[in-house]
XYZ file of C-alpha atoms in Angstrom:
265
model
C -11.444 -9.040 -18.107
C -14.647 -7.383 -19.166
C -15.581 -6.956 -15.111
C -11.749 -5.164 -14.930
C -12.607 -2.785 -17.475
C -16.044 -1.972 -15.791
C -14.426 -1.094 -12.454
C -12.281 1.239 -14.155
C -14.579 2.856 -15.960
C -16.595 3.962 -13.047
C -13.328 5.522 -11.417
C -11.105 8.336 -11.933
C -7.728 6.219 -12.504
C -6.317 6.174 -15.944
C -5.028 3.006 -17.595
C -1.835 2.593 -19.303
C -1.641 1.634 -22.599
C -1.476 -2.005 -22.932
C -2.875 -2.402 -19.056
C -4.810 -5.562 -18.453
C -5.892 -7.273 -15.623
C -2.650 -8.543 -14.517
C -1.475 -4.779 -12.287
C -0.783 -4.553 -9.194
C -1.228 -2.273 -6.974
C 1.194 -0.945 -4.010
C 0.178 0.623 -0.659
C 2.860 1.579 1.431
C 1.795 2.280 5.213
C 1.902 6.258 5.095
C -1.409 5.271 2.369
C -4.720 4.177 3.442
C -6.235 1.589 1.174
C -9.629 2.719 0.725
C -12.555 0.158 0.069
C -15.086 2.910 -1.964
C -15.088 6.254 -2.574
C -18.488 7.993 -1.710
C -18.514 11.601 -3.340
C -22.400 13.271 -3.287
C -24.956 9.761 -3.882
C -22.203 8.646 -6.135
C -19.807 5.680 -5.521
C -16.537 4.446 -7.111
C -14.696 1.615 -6.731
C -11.685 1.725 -4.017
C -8.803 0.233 -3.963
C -9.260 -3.697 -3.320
C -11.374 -3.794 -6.486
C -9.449 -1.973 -8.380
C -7.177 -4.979 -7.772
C -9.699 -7.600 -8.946
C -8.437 -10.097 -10.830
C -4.710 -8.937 -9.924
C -2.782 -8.594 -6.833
C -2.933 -5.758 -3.958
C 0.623 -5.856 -2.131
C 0.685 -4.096 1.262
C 3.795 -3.185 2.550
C 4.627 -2.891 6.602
C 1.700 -4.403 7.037
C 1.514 -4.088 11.271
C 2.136 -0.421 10.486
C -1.105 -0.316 8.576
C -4.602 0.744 11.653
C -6.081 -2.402 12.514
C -9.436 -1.123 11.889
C -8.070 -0.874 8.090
C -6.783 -4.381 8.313
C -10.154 -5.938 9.811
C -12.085 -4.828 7.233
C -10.151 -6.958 4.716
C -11.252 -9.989 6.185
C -14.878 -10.314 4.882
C -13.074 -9.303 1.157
C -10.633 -11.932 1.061
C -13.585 -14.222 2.502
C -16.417 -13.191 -0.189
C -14.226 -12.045 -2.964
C -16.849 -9.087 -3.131
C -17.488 -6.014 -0.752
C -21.361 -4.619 -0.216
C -21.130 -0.708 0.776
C -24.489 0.126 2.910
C -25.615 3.929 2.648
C -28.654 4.913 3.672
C -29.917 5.207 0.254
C -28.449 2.554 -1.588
C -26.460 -0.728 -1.232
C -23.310 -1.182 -4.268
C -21.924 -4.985 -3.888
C -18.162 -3.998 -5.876
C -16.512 -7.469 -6.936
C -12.676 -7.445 -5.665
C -11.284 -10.983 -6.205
C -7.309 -10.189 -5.645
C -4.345 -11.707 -4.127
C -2.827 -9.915 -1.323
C 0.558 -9.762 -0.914
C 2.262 -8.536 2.052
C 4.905 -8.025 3.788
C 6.619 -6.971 7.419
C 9.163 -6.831 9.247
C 9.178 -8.927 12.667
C 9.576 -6.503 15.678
C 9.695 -2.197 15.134
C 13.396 -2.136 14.973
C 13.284 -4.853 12.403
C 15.836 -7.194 13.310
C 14.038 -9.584 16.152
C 14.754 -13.476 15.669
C 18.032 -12.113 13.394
C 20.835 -14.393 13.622
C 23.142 -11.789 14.361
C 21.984 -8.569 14.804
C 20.515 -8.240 18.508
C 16.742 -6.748 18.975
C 16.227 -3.653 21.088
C 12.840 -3.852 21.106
C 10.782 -4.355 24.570
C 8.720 -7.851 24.671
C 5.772 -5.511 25.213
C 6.724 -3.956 21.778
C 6.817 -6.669 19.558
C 3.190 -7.909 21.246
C 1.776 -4.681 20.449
C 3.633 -4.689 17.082
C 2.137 -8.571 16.248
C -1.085 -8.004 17.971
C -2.275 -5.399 14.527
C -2.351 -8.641 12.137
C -5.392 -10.556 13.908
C -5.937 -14.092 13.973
C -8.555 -14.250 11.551
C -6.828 -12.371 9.168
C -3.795 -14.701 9.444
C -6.160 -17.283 8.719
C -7.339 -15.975 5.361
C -3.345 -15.751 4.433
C -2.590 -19.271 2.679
C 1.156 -18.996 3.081
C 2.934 -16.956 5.563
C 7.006 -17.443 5.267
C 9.789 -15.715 7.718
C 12.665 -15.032 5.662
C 15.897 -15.207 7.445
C 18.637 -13.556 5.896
C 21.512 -14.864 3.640
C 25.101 -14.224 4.912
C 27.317 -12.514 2.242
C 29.942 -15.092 2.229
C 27.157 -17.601 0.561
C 25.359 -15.248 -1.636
C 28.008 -16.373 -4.380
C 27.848 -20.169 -2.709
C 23.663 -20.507 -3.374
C 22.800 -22.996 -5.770
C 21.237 -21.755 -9.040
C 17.496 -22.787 -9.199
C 14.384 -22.832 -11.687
C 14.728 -20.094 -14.631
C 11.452 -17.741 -14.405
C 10.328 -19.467 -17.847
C 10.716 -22.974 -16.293
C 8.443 -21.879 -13.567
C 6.237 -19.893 -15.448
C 5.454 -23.190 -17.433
C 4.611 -25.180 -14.517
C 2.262 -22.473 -13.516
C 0.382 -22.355 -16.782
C 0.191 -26.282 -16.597
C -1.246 -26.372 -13.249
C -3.392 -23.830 -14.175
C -4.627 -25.866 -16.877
C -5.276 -28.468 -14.657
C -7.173 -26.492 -12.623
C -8.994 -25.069 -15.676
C -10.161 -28.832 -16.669
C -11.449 -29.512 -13.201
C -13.253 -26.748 -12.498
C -15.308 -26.172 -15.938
C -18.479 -27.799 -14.903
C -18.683 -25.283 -11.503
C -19.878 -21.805 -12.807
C -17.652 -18.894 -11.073
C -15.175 -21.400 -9.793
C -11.738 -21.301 -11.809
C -8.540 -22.214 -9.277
C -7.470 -23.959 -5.836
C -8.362 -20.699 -4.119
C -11.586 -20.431 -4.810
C -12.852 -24.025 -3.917
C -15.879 -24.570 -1.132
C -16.181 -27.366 1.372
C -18.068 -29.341 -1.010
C -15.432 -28.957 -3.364
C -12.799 -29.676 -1.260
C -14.426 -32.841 0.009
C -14.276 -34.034 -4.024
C -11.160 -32.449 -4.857
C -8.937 -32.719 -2.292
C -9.312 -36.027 -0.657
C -6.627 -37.558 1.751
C -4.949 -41.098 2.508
C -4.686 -41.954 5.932
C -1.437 -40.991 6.051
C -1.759 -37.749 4.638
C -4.653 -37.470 6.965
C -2.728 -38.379 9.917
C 0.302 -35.684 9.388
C -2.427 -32.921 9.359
C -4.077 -34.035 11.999
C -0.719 -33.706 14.022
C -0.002 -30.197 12.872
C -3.552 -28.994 13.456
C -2.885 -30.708 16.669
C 0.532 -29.321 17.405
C -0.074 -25.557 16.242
C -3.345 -24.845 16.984
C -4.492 -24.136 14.019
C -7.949 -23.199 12.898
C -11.188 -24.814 10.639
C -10.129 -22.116 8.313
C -6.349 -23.151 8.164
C -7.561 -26.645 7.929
C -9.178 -25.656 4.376
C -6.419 -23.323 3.040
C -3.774 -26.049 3.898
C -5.938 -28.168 1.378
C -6.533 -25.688 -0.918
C -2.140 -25.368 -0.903
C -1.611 -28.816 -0.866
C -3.991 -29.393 -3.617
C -1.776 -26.524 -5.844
C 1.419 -28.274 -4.742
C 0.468 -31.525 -6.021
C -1.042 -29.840 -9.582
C 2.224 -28.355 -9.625
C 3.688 -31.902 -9.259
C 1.520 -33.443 -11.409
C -0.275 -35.334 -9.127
C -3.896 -36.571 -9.184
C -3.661 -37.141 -5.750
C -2.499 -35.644 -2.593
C 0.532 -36.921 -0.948
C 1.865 -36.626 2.500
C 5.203 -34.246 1.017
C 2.598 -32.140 -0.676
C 0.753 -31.649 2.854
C 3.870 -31.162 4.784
C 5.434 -28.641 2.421
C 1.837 -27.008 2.616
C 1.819 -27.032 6.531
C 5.313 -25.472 6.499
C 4.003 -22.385 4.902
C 1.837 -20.673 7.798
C 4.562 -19.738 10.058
C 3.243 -16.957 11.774
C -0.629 -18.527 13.030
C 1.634 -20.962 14.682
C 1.444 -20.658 18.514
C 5.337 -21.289 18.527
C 6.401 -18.910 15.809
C 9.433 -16.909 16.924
C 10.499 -19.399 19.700
């Protein structure tokens, strides 16, 4: 919290009242996120860490340069950004959770159950090619979302209240809280290292042996090895869990849809 304030009191954005750590911030594509603002030998925080400790949602994200996109990689790697000038060096913290979302193809409707796609093959490439590999990587769970016909909007089962989920959060958070509170700076899933993981986030054989297959049958990175860990890890708090089960991996795997090789087959 006391970092939060800090960021904002080097910069020029006013808080509301009430405001705490918990904002976040929207970029649309027409806006360019910036990382630092340099005016004279001064700097101010930009944009990602202005989102510390919150979350930075990016919408149309393909339609966002790649250059700007690339540059979020190191960020969401670190959880800090170091500006070089040739008088100085400012290290900024900006710990946040991207959100983001996109549409599939230009005209919006490619892999649509019923609408056909006029876009070219060559378009959608170009289109997909913006959101890099790497980047993907750093994304823990990536979900297509088909739409729902009208005729079973009334028809959809009613699910979880917000204050029945809410609770589980703040319980697995707890859990979290425990396990962590003998590793300084480390306070969630997200933020665990190899070492960590290798304590934390052990598997059975079995469990072992259906993420072996999907790192097998995707092609999917180191890096997406850990973050499937890190979610499966989550997904069993959530449950309750002290240990991690093959469901919790599987339901884990089936969230990065779009670093698969076969996604929109």
């Amino acid at each position: 919290m006391l970092a939060f304030y800090r960021l904002f009191s080097y910069s020029h954005c006013k808080l509301s009242p009430g405001c705490d750590n918990r904002e976040i911030w929207f970029h649309h594509e027409r806006h360019y996120f910036f990382f630092a603002f340099f005016s004279g030998s001064s700097c101010q925080p930009g944009e990602i860490s202005l989102a510390h400790n919150g979350v930075l949602f990016l919408d149309e994200l393909p339609e966002f340069s790649r250059s700007a996109l690339e540059t979020l990689r190191q960020p969401l790697e670190d959880r800090q950004i170091t500006i070089s000038r040739a008088k100085y060096t400012v290290t900024l913290p900006c710990s946040f959770m991207l959100v983001a979302s996109m549409n599939p193809c230009p005209c919006g409707y490619y892999n649509h159950p019923t609408h056909e796609c006029k876009c070219m093959p060559g378009q959608i490439q170009r289109y997909m090619n913006k959101i890099s590999g790497p980047l993907l990587d750093r994304i823990d769970i990536q979900v297509e979302v088909t739409p729902v016909p009208v005729e079973e909007l009334s028809q959809l089962p009613s699910g979880e209240s917000s204050a029945m989920i809410r609770q589980r959060v703040e319980e697995a958070r707890k859990i979290q809280t425990e396990r962590f509170k003998d590793c300084p700076g480390i306070h969630c899933n997200a933020q665990m290292t190899r070492r960590l993981l290798e304590q934390y986030a052990r598997l059975d054989e079995e469990s072992a042996n259906v993420l072996s297959t999907a790192m097998r049958r995707y092609n999917l990175s180191a890096r997406a090895y850990d973050r499937i860990l890190k979610v499966a890890r989550t997904i069993a708090d959530l449950d309750h869990s002290a240990d991690i089960r093959r469901a919790h991996i599987s339901e884990a795997v089936g969230y990065r849809q779009l670093d698969r090789e076969d996604w929109g087959e």
